[in-house]
Amino acid sequence: MDKFVIGGGRKLYGSVRAQSAKNSVLPLLAASVLTEEPVVIHETPPITDVFSMAEILRGLGAEVKFCGEDAVIDCSRASVHRIPPSLTRELRSSVFMLGSLLARFRRAACAYPGGCDIGLRPIDLHLNALKRLGVEIREREGYITCACTQLKGAEIVLDFPSVGATENILLAAVRAEGTTTLYGAAKEPEIVDLQNFLNAMGAKVRGAGTDVIAIEGVERLHGVRFTPVKDRIEAGSLLIACAICGGEVEVEGVRGETLGLLLHKLRENGCKIHTKNDKIRIAGTGRLKCNRRIETMPYPGFPTDLQAQMTALNAGAEGDCLIVENLFETRYKYVPELMKMGADIEVRGRNAFVRGAERLHGASVTCGDLRGGAALILAALGAEGESEVLDLSHVDRGYAAFEQKLTSLGAAVKRVRI
Ligand code: UD1
């Protein structure tokens, strides 16, 4: 298990390019099952979630190779429709496989999914939608078994704009008989990316990025070469790192408007931000002011995946801040670790009350989930003295060689094998 040793207090300068979006690449890998022809995903980030998804595909009989930055997937010989529980529990995105397996084989089976331990994370919206498409579902002893004779287009209403459920519906409906109309869809850029990918395979999907998506089923899909959208959460994390440390950083590959309210919040903190096309430049100017309130919302609201990092920023800024987490019930597990660094935070249910400290100090802290882990790393970068951040397996799920990006900007971060 690796750890980071971080020397706090260095300003960050330079420019970095965002990796491809984890939350795009994972559903694209799931979508590759929809065709017997080869699929090439360019600029695939070497993160462990991608490798777990590749293992799932191999378990189905597919061939997955990584050639440089390309993932080359050949599902022509995929014949297994059952995902082993060990892999499903490791990766929540394996649930997307239900939609694409049903489209390809009319059958699918997996255990209840895993992923970050940040709340209950039910999958009722996924399963109800699949039922609307004509799928019969049995749930027994933590295992879900799905079958249908033919997927049939339908009208589906999501009571909440779930990202995963929206993607699963797209993956199933592209090869259904007739048209599916999805109301209340999630609107994330990664869903637009999935639409573009599917259409490049010959699907007929329109409306992604709005809350109504129409999917006209087609008989077959063909191979595709595709470069995914860049990772707005990784980009946001790097911008927050610069805000916390001071200095001047440019992040390339992500458009400002895809970061929800992040840029607005960073300006409230006192940072100077300049955007041009897909470049965002931030300058941290001395002591930061706390945000009054940050409330996470479905896209285009403030992203829950940047909540922990902004809590870390506010913990070392001037004033008080209220954080409201509306998406996941237990997404404050990193708070006790942040408090070891001198943060003053009180968590009550969905709310975290942050009283800004003069400055955080170095400590030994342990990551418990992906974004919480990133928050601890950012806090350590801005803290006084040395920190060790333990159990990087969570962070490695979503950030490719995070230490290299940070050191290229001048941070003192060393990965140590323990
Ligand atoms: C995706 C992202 C994750 C991000 C989240 C919210 C991927 C691989 N992961 O996760 O990084 O934090 O969107 O932006 O893209 N819900 C239900 N029933 C369901 C499905 C969801 O009640 O069937 C609830 C969840 O418990 C949660 C909320 O809906 O409270 C949002 O979940 P959802 O949008 O589905 O998130 P994920 O797709 O799991």
Coordinates of C-alpha atoms and ligand atoms in Angstrom, one line a residue:
M1 CA 0.0 0.0 0.0
D2 CA 1.5 3.3 -1.1
K3 CA 1.6 6.6 0.8
F4 CA 2.5 10.2 -0.1
V5 CA 5.0 12.2 1.9
I6 CA 4.1 15.8 1.3
G7 CA 6.1 18.9 2.3
G8 CA 3.5 21.6 2.7
G9 CA 3.7 25.3 1.9
R10 CA 5.1 25.4 -1.6
K11 CA 3.3 27.6 -4.2
L12 CA 2.3 26.0 -7.5
Y13 CA 3.3 27.3 -10.9
G14 CA 2.9 26.0 -14.4
S15 CA 0.5 24.4 -16.7
V16 CA -1.0 20.9 -16.8
R17 CA -3.4 19.0 -19.1
A18 CA -6.4 17.2 -17.6
Q19 CA -6.6 13.4 -18.1
S20 CA -9.6 11.9 -19.8
A21 CA -12.6 11.7 -17.6
K22 CA -12.9 8.6 -15.4
N23 CA -16.6 9.0 -15.4
S24 CA -16.7 9.0 -19.2
V25 CA -14.2 6.2 -19.8
L26 CA -15.9 3.7 -17.5
P27 CA -19.3 3.8 -19.3
L28 CA -17.5 3.8 -22.7
L29 CA -15.7 0.6 -21.7
A30 CA -19.1 -0.8 -20.7
A31 CA -20.5 0.3 -24.1
S32 CA -17.8 -1.6 -26.0
V33 CA -19.8 -4.8 -25.3
L34 CA -22.5 -3.5 -27.6
T35 CA -20.5 -4.4 -30.7
E36 CA -18.6 -7.4 -32.1
E37 CA -16.2 -5.1 -33.8
P38 CA -13.0 -3.6 -32.2
V39 CA -13.3 -0.4 -30.1
V40 CA -10.4 1.9 -29.5
I41 CA -10.5 4.5 -26.7
H42 CA -7.7 7.0 -27.0
E43 CA -6.0 8.7 -24.0
T44 CA -7.3 6.2 -21.5
P45 CA -6.1 7.3 -18.1
P46 CA -4.0 4.6 -16.2
I47 CA -6.3 4.5 -13.1
T48 CA -7.2 1.4 -11.2
D49 CA -11.0 1.8 -11.9
V50 CA -10.2 1.5 -15.6
F51 CA -8.1 -1.6 -15.0
S52 CA -10.9 -3.1 -12.9
M53 CA -13.4 -2.5 -15.7
A54 CA -10.9 -4.1 -18.1
E55 CA -10.8 -7.2 -15.8
I56 CA -14.6 -7.3 -15.9
L57 CA -14.6 -7.2 -19.7
R58 CA -12.0 -10.0 -19.8
G59 CA -14.1 -12.0 -17.5
L60 CA -16.9 -11.8 -20.1
G61 CA -14.5 -13.2 -22.7
A62 CA -13.4 -9.9 -24.2
E63 CA -9.9 -9.1 -25.2
V64 CA -8.6 -5.8 -23.7
K65 CA -5.2 -4.4 -24.4
F66 CA -3.5 -1.2 -23.5
C67 CA -1.2 0.1 -26.2
G68 CA 0.3 3.3 -25.1
E69 CA -2.6 5.5 -24.2
D70 CA -5.1 3.5 -26.3
A71 CA -7.4 0.9 -24.8
V72 CA -8.2 -1.6 -27.5
I73 CA -11.3 -3.7 -26.8
D74 CA -12.4 -6.6 -28.8
C75 CA -15.7 -8.1 -27.6
S76 CA -16.3 -10.4 -30.6
R77 CA -15.7 -13.5 -28.4
A78 CA -17.5 -12.2 -25.3
S79 CA -20.0 -14.8 -24.4
V80 CA -20.4 -14.7 -20.6
H81 CA -23.2 -12.5 -19.2
R82 CA -22.4 -12.9 -15.5
I83 CA -20.0 -10.6 -13.7
P84 CA -18.2 -12.2 -10.7
P85 CA -19.1 -10.7 -7.3
S86 CA -15.4 -10.0 -6.5
L87 CA -15.2 -7.5 -9.4
T88 CA -18.7 -6.0 -9.1
R89 CA -18.0 -5.1 -5.5
E90 CA -14.7 -3.4 -6.4
L91 CA -16.3 -1.1 -8.9
R92 CA -19.7 0.5 -8.8
S93 CA -19.6 1.2 -12.5
S94 CA -19.9 -2.5 -13.2
V95 CA -23.7 -1.9 -12.8
F96 CA -23.6 -0.2 -16.2
M97 CA -22.8 -3.5 -17.6
L98 CA -26.3 -4.6 -17.0
G99 CA -27.6 -2.4 -19.8
S100 CA -25.0 -3.3 -22.3
L101 CA -25.0 -7.0 -21.5
L102 CA -28.8 -7.1 -21.9
A103 CA -28.6 -5.3 -25.2
R104 CA -26.0 -7.9 -26.4
F105 CA -27.1 -11.1 -24.8
R106 CA -30.6 -10.5 -23.5
R107 CA -29.3 -11.7 -20.2
A108 CA -27.1 -10.2 -17.4
A109 CA -26.2 -11.0 -13.9
C110 CA -24.1 -9.2 -11.3
A111 CA -23.7 -8.8 -7.5
Y112 CA -24.8 -5.5 -5.9
P113 CA -22.1 -3.0 -6.9
G114 CA -19.4 -1.5 -4.7
G115 CA -17.2 1.6 -5.2
C116 CA -16.6 4.4 -2.7
D117 CA -18.3 4.0 0.6
I118 CA -20.0 7.4 0.6
G119 CA -23.6 6.4 1.2
L120 CA -26.4 3.9 0.6
R121 CA -26.1 4.2 -3.2
P122 CA -29.2 2.1 -4.1
I123 CA -29.8 1.0 -7.8
D124 CA -33.6 1.0 -7.7
L125 CA -33.7 3.7 -10.5
H126 CA -31.5 1.5 -12.8
L127 CA -33.6 -1.7 -12.1
N128 CA -37.0 0.0 -12.5
A129 CA -35.9 1.6 -15.8
L130 CA -34.7 -1.8 -17.1
K131 CA -38.1 -3.3 -16.1
R132 CA -39.8 -0.6 -18.2
L133 CA -37.7 -1.9 -21.2
G134 CA -39.2 -5.4 -20.7
V135 CA -36.5 -6.9 -18.5
E136 CA -37.4 -9.4 -15.8
I137 CA -35.3 -9.0 -12.7
R138 CA -34.7 -11.3 -9.8
E139 CA -32.8 -10.3 -6.7
R140 CA -31.6 -13.0 -4.4
E141 CA -28.8 -13.0 -1.8
G142 CA -27.2 -9.8 -3.1
Y143 CA -27.2 -11.1 -6.7
I144 CA -29.2 -9.5 -9.5
T145 CA -30.3 -11.7 -12.5
C146 CA -31.9 -10.0 -15.5
A147 CA -33.4 -11.5 -18.6
C148 CA -35.6 -10.6 -21.5
T149 CA -36.7 -12.0 -24.8
Q150 CA -36.4 -8.6 -26.5
L151 CA -35.7 -5.1 -25.1
K152 CA -38.6 -2.9 -26.0
G153 CA -38.5 0.9 -26.3
A154 CA -40.6 2.7 -23.6
E155 CA -41.2 6.0 -21.9
I156 CA -39.1 6.2 -18.7
V157 CA -39.3 8.9 -16.1
L158 CA -36.4 9.2 -13.6
D159 CA -37.5 10.7 -10.3
F160 CA -33.9 11.8 -9.7
P161 CA -31.4 12.6 -12.4
S162 CA -29.1 9.7 -11.6
V163 CA -25.9 9.7 -13.7
G164 CA -25.5 5.9 -13.7
A165 CA -29.1 5.1 -14.3
T166 CA -29.2 7.5 -17.3
E167 CA -26.1 5.8 -18.8
N168 CA -27.5 2.3 -18.1
I169 CA -30.8 3.2 -19.9
L170 CA -28.8 4.6 -22.9
L171 CA -26.8 1.4 -23.1
A172 CA -29.8 -0.9 -23.0
A173 CA -32.1 1.2 -25.2
V174 CA -29.7 1.7 -28.2
R175 CA -30.3 -1.9 -29.3
A176 CA -34.0 -2.1 -28.2
E177 CA -36.9 -2.5 -30.5
G178 CA -38.5 0.9 -31.1
T179 CA -37.9 4.3 -29.4
T180 CA -37.2 5.1 -25.8
T181 CA -37.8 8.5 -24.4
L182 CA -36.1 9.3 -21.1
Y183 CA -37.5 12.1 -19.0
G184 CA -35.6 13.6 -16.0
A185 CA -32.2 12.5 -17.4
A186 CA -28.9 13.5 -15.8
K187 CA -27.2 16.2 -17.9
E188 CA -23.5 15.7 -17.2
P189 CA -20.9 16.3 -20.0
E190 CA -20.0 12.6 -19.6
I191 CA -23.5 11.7 -20.7
V192 CA -23.1 13.8 -23.8
D193 CA -19.8 12.0 -24.4
L194 CA -21.6 8.6 -24.1
Q195 CA -24.2 9.8 -26.6
N196 CA -21.4 10.9 -29.0
F197 CA -19.6 7.5 -28.6
L198 CA -22.8 5.5 -29.2
N199 CA -23.8 7.6 -32.2
A200 CA -20.3 7.1 -33.6
M201 CA -21.0 3.3 -33.3
G202 CA -24.2 3.8 -35.4
A203 CA -26.7 4.4 -32.6
K204 CA -29.5 7.1 -32.8
V205 CA -29.5 9.0 -29.6
R206 CA -30.3 12.7 -29.2
G207 CA -31.0 15.1 -26.4
A208 CA -28.1 14.2 -24.0
G209 CA -27.1 17.3 -22.0
T210 CA -30.8 18.2 -21.6
D211 CA -33.3 16.4 -19.3
V212 CA -35.1 14.5 -22.2
I213 CA -33.1 12.0 -24.2
A214 CA -34.6 10.1 -27.2
I215 CA -33.1 6.8 -28.2
E216 CA -34.2 5.1 -31.4
G217 CA -33.1 1.4 -31.2
V218 CA -31.0 0.0 -34.0
E219 CA -30.2 -3.6 -34.9
R220 CA -26.5 -3.5 -34.7
L221 CA -23.6 -1.2 -33.7
H222 CA -20.1 -1.1 -35.2
G223 CA -16.6 -0.5 -33.9
V224 CA -15.4 3.0 -33.1
R225 CA -12.2 5.0 -32.3
F226 CA -13.0 7.7 -29.8
T227 CA -11.2 10.3 -27.6
P228 CA -13.2 10.9 -24.4
V229 CA -13.9 14.3 -22.8
K230 CA -11.4 15.5 -20.2
D231 CA -11.8 15.1 -16.5
R232 CA -13.5 18.1 -15.0
I233 CA -13.1 16.7 -11.5
E234 CA -9.4 16.2 -11.8
A235 CA -9.1 19.7 -13.3
G236 CA -11.2 21.2 -10.5
S237 CA -9.0 19.4 -7.9
L238 CA -5.9 20.9 -9.5
L239 CA -7.4 24.4 -9.5
I240 CA -8.3 24.0 -5.8
A241 CA -4.8 22.9 -5.1
C242 CA -3.4 26.1 -6.6
A243 CA -6.0 28.2 -4.7
I244 CA -4.9 26.5 -1.4
C245 CA -1.2 26.8 -2.1
G246 CA -1.0 30.1 -3.9
G247 CA 0.8 30.6 -7.2
E248 CA -0.5 30.5 -10.7
V249 CA -1.6 27.5 -12.7
E250 CA -3.2 26.8 -16.0
V251 CA -5.3 23.7 -16.6
E252 CA -5.9 22.7 -20.1
G253 CA -8.7 20.5 -21.6
V254 CA -11.7 21.5 -19.6
R255 CA -14.2 24.3 -20.3
G256 CA -15.0 26.5 -17.3
E257 CA -18.8 26.1 -17.6
T258 CA -18.5 22.3 -17.1
L259 CA -17.3 22.9 -13.5
G260 CA -20.6 24.0 -12.2
L261 CA -20.2 26.8 -9.7
L262 CA -16.6 26.0 -8.8
L263 CA -15.0 28.9 -10.6
H264 CA -17.6 31.3 -9.0
K265 CA -16.8 29.8 -5.6
L266 CA -13.0 30.2 -6.1
R267 CA -13.5 33.8 -7.1
E268 CA -15.4 34.3 -3.8
N269 CA -12.4 32.9 -2.0
G270 CA -10.3 35.7 -3.6
C271 CA -8.7 33.9 -6.5
K272 CA -8.3 35.4 -9.9
I273 CA -9.6 33.2 -12.7
H274 CA -9.4 33.6 -16.4
T275 CA -10.9 31.2 -18.9
K276 CA -10.4 30.9 -22.6
N277 CA -11.9 28.0 -24.6
D278 CA -10.7 24.9 -22.8
K279 CA -8.1 26.6 -20.7
I280 CA -8.6 27.8 -17.1
R281 CA -5.9 29.9 -15.4
I282 CA -6.0 30.6 -11.7
A283 CA -3.9 32.8 -9.5
G284 CA -4.1 32.4 -5.8
T285 CA -3.6 35.7 -4.1
G286 CA -2.6 35.4 -0.5
R287 CA -5.0 34.5 2.4
L288 CA -8.3 33.0 1.1
K289 CA -11.7 34.0 2.4
C290 CA -14.2 31.3 3.3
N291 CA -17.3 30.7 1.0
R292 CA -20.5 31.4 2.9
R293 CA -22.2 28.3 1.7
I294 CA -21.5 25.5 -0.8
E295 CA -24.3 23.1 -1.6
T296 CA -23.9 20.1 -3.9
M297 CA -26.5 19.6 -6.6
P298 CA -26.9 17.5 -9.7
Y299 CA -25.2 19.0 -12.8
P300 CA -24.9 21.9 -13.6
G301 CA -24.9 22.6 -9.8
F302 CA -21.9 22.4 -7.6
P303 CA -20.4 18.8 -8.1
T304 CA -20.4 16.5 -5.1
D305 CA -17.1 15.1 -6.4
L306 CA -15.5 18.5 -5.5
Q307 CA -17.2 18.9 -2.1
A308 CA -14.4 17.4 0.0
Q309 CA -11.6 19.4 -1.8
M310 CA -13.5 22.7 -1.2
T311 CA -14.0 21.7 2.5
A312 CA -10.3 21.4 2.7
L313 CA -9.8 24.8 1.2
N314 CA -12.3 26.4 3.5
A315 CA -10.8 24.7 6.6
G316 CA -7.7 26.9 6.1
A317 CA -9.4 30.1 5.0
E318 CA -10.6 33.1 6.9
G319 CA -14.2 33.0 8.2
D320 CA -16.9 30.3 8.4
C321 CA -18.5 28.2 5.8
L322 CA -21.5 25.9 5.6
I323 CA -21.2 22.9 3.3
V324 CA -24.4 21.0 2.4
E325 CA -24.1 17.6 0.8
N326 CA -27.3 16.7 -1.0
L327 CA -26.2 13.7 -3.1
F328 CA -24.6 11.2 -0.8
E329 CA -25.4 10.6 2.8
T330 CA -22.0 9.8 4.3
R331 CA -19.6 11.9 2.2
Y332 CA -17.9 13.4 5.2
K333 CA -15.8 10.5 6.3
Y334 CA -12.6 12.4 5.5
V335 CA -13.5 15.1 8.1
P336 CA -12.0 13.4 11.2
E337 CA -8.7 13.0 9.2
L338 CA -8.8 16.7 8.1
M339 CA -9.2 17.6 11.8
K340 CA -5.9 15.9 12.6
M341 CA -4.4 18.7 10.6
G342 CA -6.1 21.3 12.7
A343 CA -9.3 21.8 10.8
D344 CA -12.3 22.8 12.9
I345 CA -15.4 21.2 11.4
E346 CA -18.7 20.0 12.9
V347 CA -20.7 17.5 10.8
R348 CA -24.5 17.2 11.4
G349 CA -26.2 15.0 8.9
R350 CA -25.9 16.6 5.5
N351 CA -24.3 19.7 6.8
A352 CA -20.7 20.5 7.7
F353 CA -19.9 23.7 9.6
V354 CA -16.4 24.8 8.9
R355 CA -14.6 27.4 11.0
G356 CA -11.6 28.5 9.1
A357 CA -8.2 28.0 10.9
E358 CA -5.3 30.3 10.6
R359 CA -3.4 27.5 8.9
L360 CA -3.5 23.7 8.8
H361 CA -0.5 21.7 10.0
G362 CA 1.1 18.5 8.8
A363 CA -0.2 15.2 10.1
S364 CA -0.4 11.5 9.3
V365 CA -3.8 10.9 7.7
T366 CA -5.5 8.0 5.9
C367 CA -7.6 8.2 2.8
G368 CA -11.0 6.5 3.1
D369 CA -12.5 7.3 -0.4
L370 CA -11.4 8.8 -3.7
R371 CA -12.4 12.4 -3.4
G372 CA -11.9 12.5 0.4
G373 CA -8.4 11.3 -0.2
A374 CA -7.8 14.0 -2.8
A375 CA -9.0 16.6 -0.2
L376 CA -6.4 15.3 2.3
I377 CA -3.6 15.6 -0.3
L378 CA -4.7 19.2 -1.1
A379 CA -4.9 20.1 2.6
A380 CA -1.4 18.7 3.1
L381 CA 0.0 20.7 0.2
G382 CA -1.1 23.9 1.9
A383 CA -0.3 22.9 5.5
E384 CA 2.7 23.9 7.5
G385 CA 5.3 21.1 7.8
E386 CA 5.3 17.5 6.6
S387 CA 2.3 15.2 6.2
E388 CA 2.0 11.6 5.3
V389 CA -1.2 10.5 3.4
L390 CA -1.8 6.8 3.7
D391 CA -3.7 4.3 1.7
L392 CA -3.5 5.8 -1.8
S393 CA -5.5 2.9 -3.4
H394 CA -8.6 5.1 -3.3
V395 CA -6.9 8.0 -4.9
D396 CA -5.3 5.8 -7.6
R397 CA -8.8 4.7 -8.6
G398 CA -9.4 8.1 -10.2
Y399 CA -6.2 10.2 -10.4
A400 CA -3.5 9.0 -12.8
A401 CA -0.1 9.6 -11.2
F402 CA -1.4 12.5 -9.2
E403 CA 2.0 13.1 -7.6
Q404 CA 3.6 13.6 -11.0
K405 CA 1.1 16.3 -12.0
L406 CA 1.5 18.0 -8.6
T407 CA 5.4 17.9 -8.6
S408 CA 5.4 19.2 -12.2
L409 CA 3.8 22.3 -10.7
G410 CA 6.4 22.6 -7.9
A411 CA 4.7 20.7 -5.1
A412 CA 6.8 18.4 -2.8
V413 CA 5.1 15.1 -3.1
K414 CA 6.8 11.7 -2.9
R415 CA 5.2 8.3 -3.3
V416 CA 6.6 5.8 -0.9
R417 CA 5.9 2.0 -1.0
I418 CA 5.2 0.6 2.4
Ligands
UD1_1 C1 -21.8 9.2 -10.6 C2 -20.3 9.4 -10.6 C3 -19.9 9.9 -9.3 C4 -20.6 11.1 -8.9 C5 -22.1 10.9 -9.0 C6 -23.0 12.2 -8.7 C7 -19.6 7.7 -12.2 C8 -18.8 6.5 -12.5 N1 -19.7 8.2 -11.0 O1 -22.1 8.2 -9.7 O2 -18.5 10.2 -9.4 O3 -20.3 11.4 -7.5 O4 -22.5 10.4 -10.3 O5 -22.6 13.2 -9.6 O6 -20.0 8.4 -13.2 N2 -29.7 7.0 -6.5 C9 -30.8 6.3 -6.1 N3 -31.2 5.2 -6.9 C10 -30.5 4.7 -8.0 C11 -29.3 5.5 -8.4 C12 -29.0 6.6 -7.6 O7 -31.4 6.6 -5.1 O8 -30.9 3.7 -8.6 C13 -29.2 8.1 -5.7 C14 -27.9 7.9 -5.1 O9 -28.0 7.2 -3.9 C15 -27.4 9.3 -4.9 C16 -27.9 10.0 -6.1 O10 -29.0 9.2 -6.6 O11 -27.9 9.9 -3.8 C17 -26.9 10.3 -7.2 O12 -26.4 9.1 -7.7 P1 -26.0 8.9 -9.2 O13 -26.2 10.1 -10.0 O14 -26.6 7.6 -9.7 O15 -24.4 8.6 -9.0 P2 -23.5 7.5 -9.7 O16 -23.9 7.2 -11.1 O17 -23.4 6.4 -8.7

